mmCIF file of C-alpha atoms and ligand atoms in Angstrom:
data_model
loop_
_atom_site.group_PDB
_atom_site.id
_atom_site.type_symbol
_atom_site.label_atom_id
_atom_site.label_comp_id
_atom_site.label_asym_id
_atom_site.label_seq_id
_atom_site.Cartn_x
_atom_site.Cartn_y
_atom_site.Cartn_z
ATOM 1 C CA MET A 72 -9.603 -22.704 14.882
ATOM 2 C CA ASP A 73 -10.960 -22.595 17.990
ATOM 3 C CA ARG A 74 -14.186 -22.929 18.833
ATOM 4 C CA LYS A 75 -14.221 -22.751 22.481
ATOM 5 C CA MET A 76 -16.705 -19.921 23.825
ATOM 6 C CA ASN A 77 -16.094 -17.468 26.638
ATOM 7 C CA ARG A 78 -18.722 -15.090 27.802
ATOM 8 C CA ARG A 79 -17.793 -12.941 25.547
ATOM 9 C CA ASP A 80 -17.735 -13.920 22.095
ATOM 10 C CA PHE A 81 -22.092 -15.714 23.273
ATOM 11 C CA VAL A 82 -22.359 -12.142 24.242
ATOM 12 C CA VAL A 83 -21.510 -10.416 20.901
ATOM 13 C CA GLY A 84 -22.520 -13.911 19.080
ATOM 14 C CA GLY A 85 -25.852 -13.632 20.221
ATOM 15 C CA ALA A 86 -25.763 -9.296 18.831
ATOM 16 C CA MET A 87 -24.203 -10.390 16.108
ATOM 17 C CA ALA A 88 -27.990 -13.424 14.757
ATOM 18 C CA GLY A 89 -29.714 -9.766 14.381
ATOM 19 C CA VAL A 90 -27.788 -8.552 12.174
ATOM 20 C CA ALA A 91 -27.298 -12.003 10.117
ATOM 21 C CA ALA A 92 -30.732 -12.140 10.360
ATOM 22 C CA THR A 93 -31.147 -8.689 7.615
ATOM 23 C CA LEU A 94 -28.517 -9.875 5.569
ATOM 24 C CA PRO A 95 -29.452 -12.240 1.976
ATOM 25 C CA GLY A 96 -30.074 -14.651 1.931
ATOM 26 C CA SER A 97 -26.949 -16.976 0.736
ATOM 27 C CA LEU A 98 -24.716 -15.097 3.291
ATOM 28 C CA GLN A 99 -28.061 -16.389 6.080
ATOM 29 C CA ALA A 100 -27.213 -19.783 5.087
ATOM 30 C CA LEU A 101 -23.143 -19.614 4.885
ATOM 31 C CA GLU A 102 -23.164 -17.287 8.749
ATOM 32 C CA LEU A 103 -26.238 -19.455 10.310
ATOM 33 C CA ALA A 104 -24.742 -23.171 9.322
ATOM 34 C CA PRO A 105 -24.634 -25.311 12.123
ATOM 35 C CA ARG A 106 -20.963 -25.141 13.037
ATOM 36 C CA GLY A 107 -20.516 -25.717 16.826
ATOM 37 C CA PRO A 108 -21.359 -23.931 18.948
ATOM 38 C CA ALA A 109 -24.608 -22.122 17.748
ATOM 39 C CA VAL A 110 -21.903 -18.717 17.498
ATOM 40 C CA ILE A 111 -21.251 -16.216 14.582
ATOM 41 C CA VAL A 112 -18.570 -14.635 15.383
ATOM 42 C CA ARG A 113 -15.316 -15.842 16.547
ATOM 43 C CA SER A 114 -15.452 -12.332 18.502
ATOM 44 C CA ALA A 115 -15.611 -9.133 17.944
ATOM 45 C CA VAL A 116 -12.833 -6.368 17.114
ATOM 46 C CA LYS A 117 -13.477 -2.519 16.512
ATOM 47 C CA PRO A 118 -13.087 -1.282 12.704
ATOM 48 C CA LEU A 119 -10.339 0.186 12.621
ATOM 49 C CA VAL A 120 -8.433 1.346 8.842
ATOM 50 C CA ILE A 121 -4.230 2.304 8.452
ATOM 51 C CA SER A 122 -2.814 4.574 5.695
ATOM 52 C CA ALA A 123 0.237 5.888 4.646
ATOM 53 C CA ALA A 124 0.064 10.121 5.391
ATOM 54 C CA ASN A 125 -0.639 10.034 2.630
ATOM 55 C CA GLY A 126 -4.602 8.937 3.794
ATOM 56 C CA MET A 127 -5.273 12.063 5.575
ATOM 57 C CA ARG A 128 -4.303 13.940 2.304
ATOM 58 C CA SER A 129 -6.225 14.292 -0.147
ATOM 59 C CA ARG A 130 -10.112 14.987 -0.369
ATOM 60 C CA ASP A 131 -13.199 14.024 -1.743
ATOM 61 C CA ALA A 132 -16.498 16.829 -2.711
ATOM 62 C CA ALA A 133 -17.288 15.562 1.131
ATOM 63 C CA GLY A 134 -14.992 17.435 2.616
ATOM 64 C CA LYS A 135 -13.561 12.764 3.303
ATOM 65 C CA SER A 136 -10.081 11.974 3.189
ATOM 66 C CA ALA A 137 -9.537 8.014 2.161
ATOM 67 C CA VAL A 138 -8.737 6.836 5.454
ATOM 68 C CA GLU A 139 -12.361 8.374 7.007
ATOM 69 C CA LYS A 140 -13.853 7.757 4.166
ATOM 70 C CA ALA A 141 -12.929 3.710 4.537
ATOM 71 C CA TYR A 142 -13.894 4.004 7.941
ATOM 72 C CA GLU A 143 -16.642 5.219 6.879
ATOM 73 C CA MET A 144 -17.556 2.332 4.506
ATOM 74 C CA ILE A 145 -16.790 -0.177 6.395
ATOM 75 C CA VAL A 146 -18.849 0.247 10.134
ATOM 76 C CA GLY A 147 -21.893 0.980 7.625
ATOM 77 C CA GLY A 148 -21.825 -2.357 7.088
ATOM 78 C CA SER A 149 -19.657 -2.206 3.781
ATOM 79 C CA ASP A 150 -17.328 -4.951 2.633
ATOM 80 C CA VAL A 151 -14.227 -4.027 3.454
ATOM 81 C CA LEU A 152 -12.378 -4.126 0.652
ATOM 82 C CA ASP A 153 -14.362 -2.271 -0.828
ATOM 83 C CA ALA A 154 -14.670 0.767 1.384
ATOM 84 C CA LEU A 155 -9.788 0.851 1.822
ATOM 85 C CA ILE A 156 -10.807 0.658 -2.686
ATOM 86 C CA ALA A 157 -13.529 4.035 -1.992
ATOM 87 C CA GLY A 158 -10.545 5.291 -0.008
ATOM 88 C CA VAL A 159 -7.933 5.302 -2.531
ATOM 89 C CA ASN A 160 -9.461 6.286 -5.013
ATOM 90 C CA ILE A 161 -9.470 9.245 -3.466
ATOM 91 C CA ILE A 162 -5.906 9.628 -3.381
ATOM 92 C CA GLU A 163 -5.233 8.694 -7.587
ATOM 93 C CA LEU A 164 -7.916 10.928 -8.419
ATOM 94 C CA ASP A 165 -6.194 14.003 -6.880
ATOM 95 C CA PRO A 166 -4.261 15.679 -9.016
ATOM 96 C CA LYS A 167 -2.186 17.356 -6.711
ATOM 97 C CA ASP A 168 -0.667 13.972 -5.310
ATOM 98 C CA THR A 169 2.393 13.202 -7.515
ATOM 99 C CA SER A 170 2.907 9.713 -6.350
ATOM 100 C CA VAL A 171 -0.789 7.505 -6.605
ATOM 101 C CA GLY A 172 -2.564 7.577 -9.163
ATOM 102 C CA TYR A 173 -4.032 10.026 -12.246
ATOM 103 C CA GLY A 174 -0.616 13.108 -11.668
ATOM 104 C CA GLY A 175 1.749 10.388 -10.772
ATOM 105 C CA LEU A 176 4.853 11.162 -11.915
ATOM 106 C CA PRO A 177 6.038 9.454 -14.082
ATOM 107 C CA ASN A 178 8.253 7.069 -15.739
ATOM 108 C CA ALA A 179 11.909 8.160 -17.148
ATOM 109 C CA ASP A 180 10.211 8.708 -20.746
ATOM 110 C CA GLY A 181 7.378 10.659 -20.054
ATOM 111 C CA VAL A 182 3.924 8.021 -19.170
ATOM 112 C CA VAL A 183 1.788 7.143 -16.078
ATOM 113 C CA GLN A 184 2.571 3.771 -15.528
ATOM 114 C CA LEU A 185 0.409 2.398 -12.728
ATOM 115 C CA ASP A 186 1.255 0.011 -9.814
ATOM 116 C CA SER A 187 -1.361 -1.962 -7.511
ATOM 117 C CA SER A 188 -2.646 -4.661 -5.849
ATOM 118 C CA CYS A 189 -4.898 -6.018 -3.448
ATOM 119 C CA MET A 190 -5.815 -8.510 -1.185
ATOM 120 C CA HIS A 191 -9.772 -9.943 0.191
ATOM 121 C CA GLY A 192 -8.772 -11.515 4.084
ATOM 122 C CA PRO A 193 -11.837 -13.545 4.133
ATOM 123 C CA LEU A 194 -12.641 -14.906 0.876
ATOM 124 C CA LYS A 195 -8.639 -15.378 0.114
ATOM 125 C CA ARG A 196 -7.980 -13.839 -2.758
ATOM 126 C CA ALA A 197 -6.254 -10.963 -4.957
ATOM 127 C CA GLY A 198 -5.502 -9.525 -7.250
ATOM 128 C CA GLY A 199 -2.536 -7.369 -9.018
ATOM 129 C CA VAL A 200 -1.566 -4.990 -12.367
ATOM 130 C CA ALA A 201 1.953 -3.325 -12.697
ATOM 131 C CA ALA A 202 2.994 -1.153 -15.538
ATOM 132 C CA ILE A 203 -0.945 -0.260 -16.771
ATOM 133 C CA GLU A 204 -0.881 3.273 -18.664
ATOM 134 C CA GLY A 205 -4.089 5.430 -19.276
ATOM 135 C CA VAL A 206 -6.882 4.064 -15.870
ATOM 136 C CA LYS A 207 -6.785 6.688 -12.611
ATOM 137 C CA THR A 208 -7.758 4.787 -10.841
ATOM 138 C CA PRO A 209 -5.860 0.713 -10.822
ATOM 139 C CA SER A 210 -7.182 -0.001 -7.904
ATOM 140 C CA GLN A 211 -10.444 -0.829 -9.656
ATOM 141 C CA VAL A 212 -8.687 -2.864 -12.132
ATOM 142 C CA ALA A 213 -6.473 -4.586 -10.111
ATOM 143 C CA ARG A 214 -9.891 -5.479 -7.773
ATOM 144 C CA ALA A 215 -11.509 -5.968 -11.340
ATOM 145 C CA VAL A 216 -8.987 -8.846 -11.571
ATOM 146 C CA MET A 217 -9.351 -10.801 -9.147
ATOM 147 C CA ASN A 218 -13.086 -11.018 -9.292
ATOM 148 C CA GLU A 219 -13.388 -11.797 -12.819
ATOM 149 C CA THR A 220 -9.990 -13.927 -13.406
ATOM 150 C CA ASP A 221 -8.516 -16.164 -12.384
ATOM 151 C CA ASN A 222 -5.482 -14.871 -12.408
ATOM 152 C CA HIS A 223 -3.383 -12.422 -10.270
ATOM 153 C CA LEU A 224 -1.170 -10.293 -11.846
ATOM 154 C CA LEU A 225 -1.791 -9.303 -15.088
ATOM 155 C CA VAL A 226 0.030 -6.015 -17.008
ATOM 156 C CA GLY A 227 1.631 -3.774 -19.370
ATOM 157 C CA ALA A 228 -0.736 -3.183 -21.801
ATOM 158 C CA GLY A 229 -2.994 -6.497 -21.671
ATOM 159 C CA ALA A 230 -3.778 -4.860 -18.405
ATOM 160 C CA GLN A 231 -5.217 -2.005 -20.690
ATOM 161 C CA ASP A 232 -6.328 -4.380 -22.889
ATOM 162 C CA PHE A 233 -8.537 -6.195 -20.085
ATOM 163 C CA ALA A 234 -9.635 -2.795 -18.224
ATOM 164 C CA ARG A 235 -10.561 -1.872 -21.605
ATOM 165 C CA ARG A 236 -12.924 -4.753 -22.112
ATOM 166 C CA LEU A 237 -14.793 -3.485 -18.883
ATOM 167 C CA GLY A 238 -15.624 -0.237 -19.622
ATOM 168 C CA PHE A 239 -12.467 0.936 -17.947
ATOM 169 C CA GLU A 240 -11.816 5.374 -19.406
ATOM 170 C CA ILE A 241 -8.739 4.584 -21.001
ATOM 171 C CA LEU A 242 -7.089 8.184 -21.303
ATOM 172 C CA PRO A 243 -3.790 8.581 -23.521
ATOM 173 C CA ASP A 244 -1.822 10.178 -21.289
ATOM 174 C CA LEU A 245 -2.972 10.269 -17.236
ATOM 175 C CA ASN A 246 -0.180 13.443 -16.365
ATOM 176 C CA THR A 247 -1.333 16.343 -14.891
ATOM 177 C CA PRO A 248 0.729 19.767 -15.875
ATOM 178 C CA GLU A 249 2.822 19.819 -12.762
ATOM 179 C CA SER A 250 3.779 15.748 -13.729
ATOM 180 C CA ARG A 251 4.469 17.379 -17.392
ATOM 181 C CA ARG A 252 6.771 20.029 -15.559
ATOM 182 C CA LEU A 253 8.433 18.424 -13.016
ATOM 183 C CA TRP A 254 9.644 15.427 -15.556
ATOM 184 C CA LEU A 255 10.696 17.830 -17.755
ATOM 185 C CA GLU A 256 12.602 19.028 -15.360
ATOM 186 C CA TRP A 257 14.311 15.667 -14.546
ATOM 187 C CA LYS A 258 15.371 15.615 -18.459
ATOM 188 C CA ARG A 259 16.336 18.542 -18.304
ATOM 189 C CA ARG A 260 19.013 17.599 -15.565
ATOM 190 C CA THR A 261 20.122 12.943 -16.673
ATOM 191 C CA ASP A 262 21.848 11.599 -19.838
ATOM 192 C CA SER A 263 19.010 11.937 -21.735
ATOM 193 C CA GLU A 264 19.915 8.090 -22.423
ATOM 194 C CA HIS A 265 18.499 7.044 -19.279
ATOM 195 C CA TYR A 266 21.462 3.249 -19.537
ATOM 196 C CA PRO A 267 24.651 4.776 -17.284
ATOM 197 C CA ASP A 268 27.268 2.623 -17.741
ATOM 198 C CA PRO A 269 26.512 0.844 -14.397
ATOM 199 C CA LYS A 270 30.175 2.901 -12.785
ATOM 200 C CA THR A 271 29.282 5.787 -13.346
ATOM 201 C CA ARG A 272 24.973 4.795 -12.849
ATOM 202 C CA ALA A 273 24.342 5.683 -8.967
ATOM 203 C CA THR A 274 25.431 9.239 -9.849
ATOM 204 C CA VAL A 275 22.488 10.202 -12.972
ATOM 205 C CA GLY A 276 18.906 9.607 -12.908
ATOM 206 C CA MET A 277 18.454 9.202 -8.999
ATOM 207 C CA GLN A 278 20.740 10.633 -8.169
ATOM 208 C CA VAL A 279 19.452 14.031 -9.405
ATOM 209 C CA GLY A 280 15.604 12.570 -8.722
ATOM 210 C CA LEU A 281 17.023 12.724 -5.319
ATOM 211 C CA GLN A 282 18.548 16.182 -5.829
ATOM 212 C CA MET A 283 15.211 18.121 -6.677
ATOM 213 C CA VAL A 284 13.674 15.871 -2.994
ATOM 214 C CA ARG A 285 17.071 18.348 -1.185
ATOM 215 C CA GLU A 286 15.046 21.686 -3.413
ATOM 216 C CA GLY A 287 11.518 20.260 -2.155
ATOM 217 C CA LEU A 288 10.715 20.335 -5.892
ATOM 218 C CA ILE A 289 9.442 17.180 -4.518
ATOM 219 C CA GLU A 290 7.956 16.025 -1.751
ATOM 220 C CA ALA A 291 10.463 13.525 -0.309
ATOM 221 C CA GLU A 292 7.239 10.734 0.363
ATOM 222 C CA HIS A 293 6.407 10.568 -2.978
ATOM 223 C CA TYR A 294 10.169 10.048 -4.597
ATOM 224 C CA TYR A 295 8.433 6.222 -4.590
ATOM 225 C CA GLY A 296 5.142 7.223 -3.091
ATOM 226 C CA THR A 297 2.073 5.388 -2.806
ATOM 227 C CA ILE A 298 0.040 5.064 -0.605
ATOM 228 C CA ASN A 299 -1.346 1.691 1.108
ATOM 229 C CA CYS A 300 -4.277 1.047 3.349
ATOM 230 C CA ASP A 301 -5.179 -1.746 4.882
ATOM 231 C CA GLY A 302 -8.538 -2.226 7.421
ATOM 232 C CA ILE A 303 -10.365 -4.600 9.986
ATOM 233 C CA ASN A 304 -14.332 -4.595 10.603
ATOM 234 C CA ALA A 305 -16.264 -5.715 13.193
ATOM 235 C CA ARG A 306 -15.939 -9.606 13.137
ATOM 236 C CA GLY A 307 -12.228 -9.365 12.724
ATOM 237 C CA ASP A 308 -12.364 -9.493 8.746
ATOM 238 C CA ILE A 309 -9.728 -7.816 7.558
ATOM 239 C CA CYS A 310 -8.124 -6.669 3.245
ATOM 240 C CA GLY A 311 -6.088 -4.720 2.112
ATOM 241 C CA VAL A 312 -5.429 -2.618 -0.696
ATOM 242 C CA THR A 313 -1.906 -1.067 -2.524
ATOM 243 C CA THR A 314 -1.760 1.490 -5.398
ATOM 244 C CA THR A 315 0.799 4.029 -6.820
ATOM 245 C CA SER A 316 2.969 5.608 -9.967
ATOM 246 C CA GLY A 317 6.441 4.395 -8.258
ATOM 247 C CA LEU A 318 9.145 5.085 -8.632
ATOM 248 C CA ALA A 319 9.288 8.394 -10.321
ATOM 249 C CA PHE A 320 11.102 8.621 -13.184
ATOM 250 C CA LYS A 321 11.314 4.906 -13.546
ATOM 251 C CA ILE A 322 13.223 2.758 -16.758
ATOM 252 C CA PRO A 323 9.717 2.742 -18.890
ATOM 253 C CA GLY A 324 8.212 -0.891 -17.732
ATOM 254 C CA ARG A 325 9.894 -0.881 -13.629
ATOM 255 C CA THR A 326 7.212 -2.593 -11.492
ATOM 256 C CA GLY A 327 8.648 -1.884 -7.442
ATOM 257 C CA ASP A 328 6.532 -4.210 -4.816
ATOM 258 C CA SER A 329 3.516 -2.012 -4.780
ATOM 259 C CA PRO A 330 1.836 -4.742 -7.111
ATOM 260 C CA ILE A 331 3.452 -7.657 -5.708
ATOM 261 C CA LEU A 332 1.996 -10.714 -2.833
ATOM 262 C CA GLY A 333 4.081 -10.180 -0.029
ATOM 263 C CA ALA A 334 6.008 -7.294 -0.336
ATOM 264 C CA GLY A 335 4.159 -5.050 -0.642
ATOM 265 C CA LEU A 336 1.193 -5.828 0.644
ATOM 266 C CA TYR A 337 0.655 -8.987 1.845
ATOM 267 C CA VAL A 338 -3.195 -10.156 4.003
ATOM 268 C CA ASP A 339 -4.356 -12.662 5.902
ATOM 269 C CA ASN A 340 -7.497 -13.065 7.074
ATOM 270 C CA ASP A 341 -6.341 -15.434 10.435
ATOM 271 C CA ILE A 342 -3.297 -13.355 11.563
ATOM 272 C CA GLY A 343 -3.248 -9.581 10.444
ATOM 273 C CA ALA A 344 -1.912 -7.903 7.422
ATOM 274 C CA ALA A 345 1.130 -5.773 6.367
ATOM 275 C CA GLY A 346 1.858 -3.093 3.573
ATOM 276 C CA SER A 347 4.824 -0.972 2.296
ATOM 277 C CA THR A 348 5.729 2.728 0.800
ATOM 278 C CA GLY A 349 9.441 3.300 0.400
ATOM 279 C CA ARG A 350 12.072 1.374 -1.646
ATOM 280 C CA GLY A 351 10.278 -1.509 -3.955
ATOM 281 C CA GLU A 352 13.320 -2.916 -4.920
ATOM 282 C CA ALA A 353 14.540 -3.020 -0.518
ATOM 283 C CA ASN A 354 10.724 -4.662 -0.224
ATOM 284 C CA LEU A 355 11.649 -6.649 -2.638
ATOM 285 C CA TYR A 356 14.265 -8.359 -2.531
ATOM 286 C CA ASN A 357 12.968 -9.535 1.556
ATOM 287 C CA LEU A 358 9.081 -9.785 0.787
ATOM 288 C CA ALA A 359 9.529 -8.089 4.102
ATOM 289 C CA SER A 360 5.065 -7.429 4.582
ATOM 290 C CA PHE A 361 4.926 -12.528 4.063
ATOM 291 C CA LEU A 362 7.421 -11.427 6.118
ATOM 292 C CA ILE A 363 5.123 -9.256 8.979
ATOM 293 C CA VAL A 364 2.399 -11.339 8.787
ATOM 294 C CA GLU A 365 4.702 -14.209 9.262
ATOM 295 C CA ASN A 366 5.677 -12.546 12.672
ATOM 296 C CA MET A 367 2.952 -11.887 13.312
ATOM 297 C CA ARG A 368 2.164 -15.931 12.626
ATOM 298 C CA ARG A 369 4.187 -16.928 15.812
ATOM 299 C CA GLY A 370 3.162 -14.188 17.837
ATOM 300 C CA MET A 371 4.775 -11.026 17.627
ATOM 301 C CA THR A 372 3.518 -7.938 17.703
ATOM 302 C CA PRO A 373 2.602 -5.204 14.751
ATOM 303 C CA LYS A 374 5.636 -3.337 15.783
ATOM 304 C CA ASP A 375 7.823 -5.694 17.414
ATOM 305 C CA ALA A 376 6.934 -7.789 13.706
ATOM 306 C CA GLY A 377 7.542 -4.346 10.649
ATOM 307 C CA LEU A 378 10.974 -3.579 13.538
ATOM 308 C CA ASP A 379 12.364 -7.236 12.878
ATOM 309 C CA ALA A 380 11.424 -6.901 8.656
ATOM 310 C CA LEU A 381 13.267 -3.859 8.835
ATOM 311 C CA ARG A 382 15.565 -5.054 10.542
ATOM 312 C CA ARG A 383 16.498 -8.016 8.306
ATOM 313 C CA ILE A 384 15.807 -4.849 5.148
ATOM 314 C CA LYS A 385 19.613 -3.107 6.407
ATOM 315 C CA ALA A 386 21.312 -6.462 7.107
ATOM 316 C CA ASN A 387 20.167 -6.901 3.530
ATOM 317 C CA THR A 388 20.985 -4.519 2.105
ATOM 318 C CA ILE A 389 24.619 -4.267 1.505
ATOM 319 C CA GLU A 390 25.961 -1.782 -1.464
ATOM 320 C CA LYS A 391 27.535 1.134 -1.311
ATOM 321 C CA ARG A 392 25.213 3.728 -3.549
ATOM 322 C CA LEU A 393 22.241 2.745 -1.237
ATOM 323 C CA LEU A 394 24.276 3.574 2.261
ATOM 324 C CA ASN A 395 23.925 6.920 3.252
ATOM 325 C CA SER A 396 27.463 8.310 4.829
ATOM 326 C CA ARG A 397 27.033 6.829 8.665
ATOM 327 C CA GLY A 398 26.029 3.120 6.352
ATOM 328 C CA ASN A 399 22.788 3.263 7.008
ATOM 329 C CA PRO A 400 20.370 1.872 4.506
ATOM 330 C CA ASN A 401 19.816 5.890 2.572
ATOM 331 C CA PHE A 402 16.166 5.313 1.067
ATOM 332 C CA TYR A 403 12.646 5.144 3.023
ATOM 333 C CA LEU A 404 11.182 2.779 3.680
ATOM 334 C CA ASN A 405 7.621 2.667 5.780
ATOM 335 C CA PHE A 406 5.391 -0.411 6.573
ATOM 336 C CA TYR A 407 2.291 -1.190 8.294
ATOM 337 C CA ALA A 408 0.419 -3.722 10.279
ATOM 338 C CA LEU A 409 -2.442 -4.590 11.451
ATOM 339 C CA ASN A 410 -4.032 -7.499 13.683
ATOM 340 C CA LYS A 411 -6.632 -9.860 13.928
ATOM 341 C CA ARG A 412 -6.844 -8.397 17.091
ATOM 342 C CA GLY A 413 -7.483 -4.759 16.118
ATOM 343 C CA GLU A 414 -3.990 -3.929 16.689
ATOM 344 C CA TYR A 415 -1.952 -1.152 14.859
ATOM 345 C CA ALA A 416 1.915 0.533 14.271
ATOM 346 C CA GLY A 417 3.662 2.168 11.717
ATOM 347 C CA LEU A 418 6.700 1.307 11.671
ATOM 348 C CA SER A 419 9.482 3.537 9.226
ATOM 349 C CA MET A 420 13.903 3.016 8.584
ATOM 350 C CA TYR A 421 13.227 6.586 9.700
ATOM 351 C CA PRO A 422 10.471 8.923 11.730
ATOM 352 C CA ALA A 423 7.564 9.105 9.337
ATOM 353 C CA ARG A 424 3.458 9.038 10.142
ATOM 354 C CA PHE A 425 1.149 7.551 9.188
ATOM 355 C CA ALA A 426 -2.877 7.873 8.749
ATOM 356 C CA VAL A 427 -5.456 6.550 11.567
ATOM 357 C CA CYS A 428 -9.284 5.731 11.577
ATOM 358 C CA ASP A 429 -10.769 4.147 14.004
ATOM 359 C CA GLU A 430 -13.717 5.620 16.949
ATOM 360 C CA ARG A 431 -11.193 8.164 17.350
ATOM 361 C CA GLY A 432 -11.869 10.114 14.507
ATOM 362 C CA SER A 433 -8.344 9.929 11.481
ATOM 363 C CA ARG A 434 -5.434 11.036 13.011
ATOM 364 C CA LEU A 435 -1.847 10.638 12.054
ATOM 365 C CA GLU A 436 0.659 8.970 14.656
ATOM 366 C CA ASP A 437 3.929 8.611 14.607
ATOM 367 C CA THR A 438 5.917 6.015 13.149
ATOM 368 C CA VAL A 439 8.521 3.295 15.692
ATOM 369 C CA PRO A 440 11.740 3.383 13.371
ATOM 370 C CA LEU A 441 14.392 1.510 13.739
ATOM 371 C CA LEU A 442 17.145 4.358 12.844
ATOM 372 C CA THR A 443 17.051 8.548 13.803
ATOM 373 C CA GLY A 444 17.802 10.704 11.422
ATOM 374 C CA SER A 445 16.447 10.688 8.357
ATOM 375 C CA ALA A 446 18.270 8.479 5.274
ATOM 376 C CA THR A 447 20.613 11.187 3.436
ATOM 377 C CA ASP A 448 22.742 11.924 6.503
HETATM 378 N N1 LIG B 103 6.608 1.219 -3.465
HETATM 379 C C1 LIG B 103 6.387 2.164 -4.405
HETATM 380 C C2 LIG B 103 7.143 0.998 -5.700
HETATM 381 O O1 LIG B 103 8.667 1.830 -5.141
HETATM 382 O O2 LIG B 103 7.073 1.231 -6.564
#
């Protein structure tokens, strides 16, 4: 780390010394330990939270959206990851959101299986769960994996057992009447075996699901629906969380990009954070969140770093079943990226929106799309 100090750092450092004096003893010791010049903060940034567009949709009892809740907690001094998880909990607990947590669209057997991961930049720790059943807030279990174990990822029944032993409420079924109704409709329309001949697989399961999207039964964003939420505080501490019910009507056990570090989420506290929503398989093949952070490490802006990753994904999408009539990817995939300076961007294969909350308040902004039109053109 460059220990040279400019005037702005010095002024900020002076201000932060007062803040440090109010910290608990152990943290004060960390903050005030001599390490070069007698300043504490490298540089100050404006706190910021970004997320998928659904971070502006669900509301808690106080009327706050996920990004608003997380931002409020960050400026109030909460740990950045705790704030982000409190934000996405609002969506996980919203029965009306059919893409995340409770009420998420179930797998092909009608069982809701959830994925989540989180990364804590300053602590350099991470945790995740995949295909966990019965817990409404998988992001909290992911954080418990991070905090309570030496592991990064627990899956399936093991993840549920872990949650049960830590006192999480385990429900027999996370379906809502709406998610069950949509699953029944999907089931009615598809081959009951769900393992079609490879030659015809593009014409069943997935196509029926996408037809239900076209008919307006399922929101396009909810088909692979997910929320990724990333934030930075005034000290430049960066964290991220991603949580999802994954691909609607997936093969039981299918896990997407969300719980996989480097795919659905990646954070490096010295560089920035990136996370995704959309077709997890396309992201998993390219580990694009890691790629975006590495691009930023090489000096790219969040926007250029994300567009470069989308170009890579497009180039690696060659199977006909994944291409539309224009020869472009026939799926949606979005990234949300921020860097150490608090610069940010939403990037997407096709035009989309994403949520932002900073000192100017919360809002939806347009992503920067790689392609025009839509996935189904
Ligand atoms: N991006 C969410 C999923 O593919 O499961």
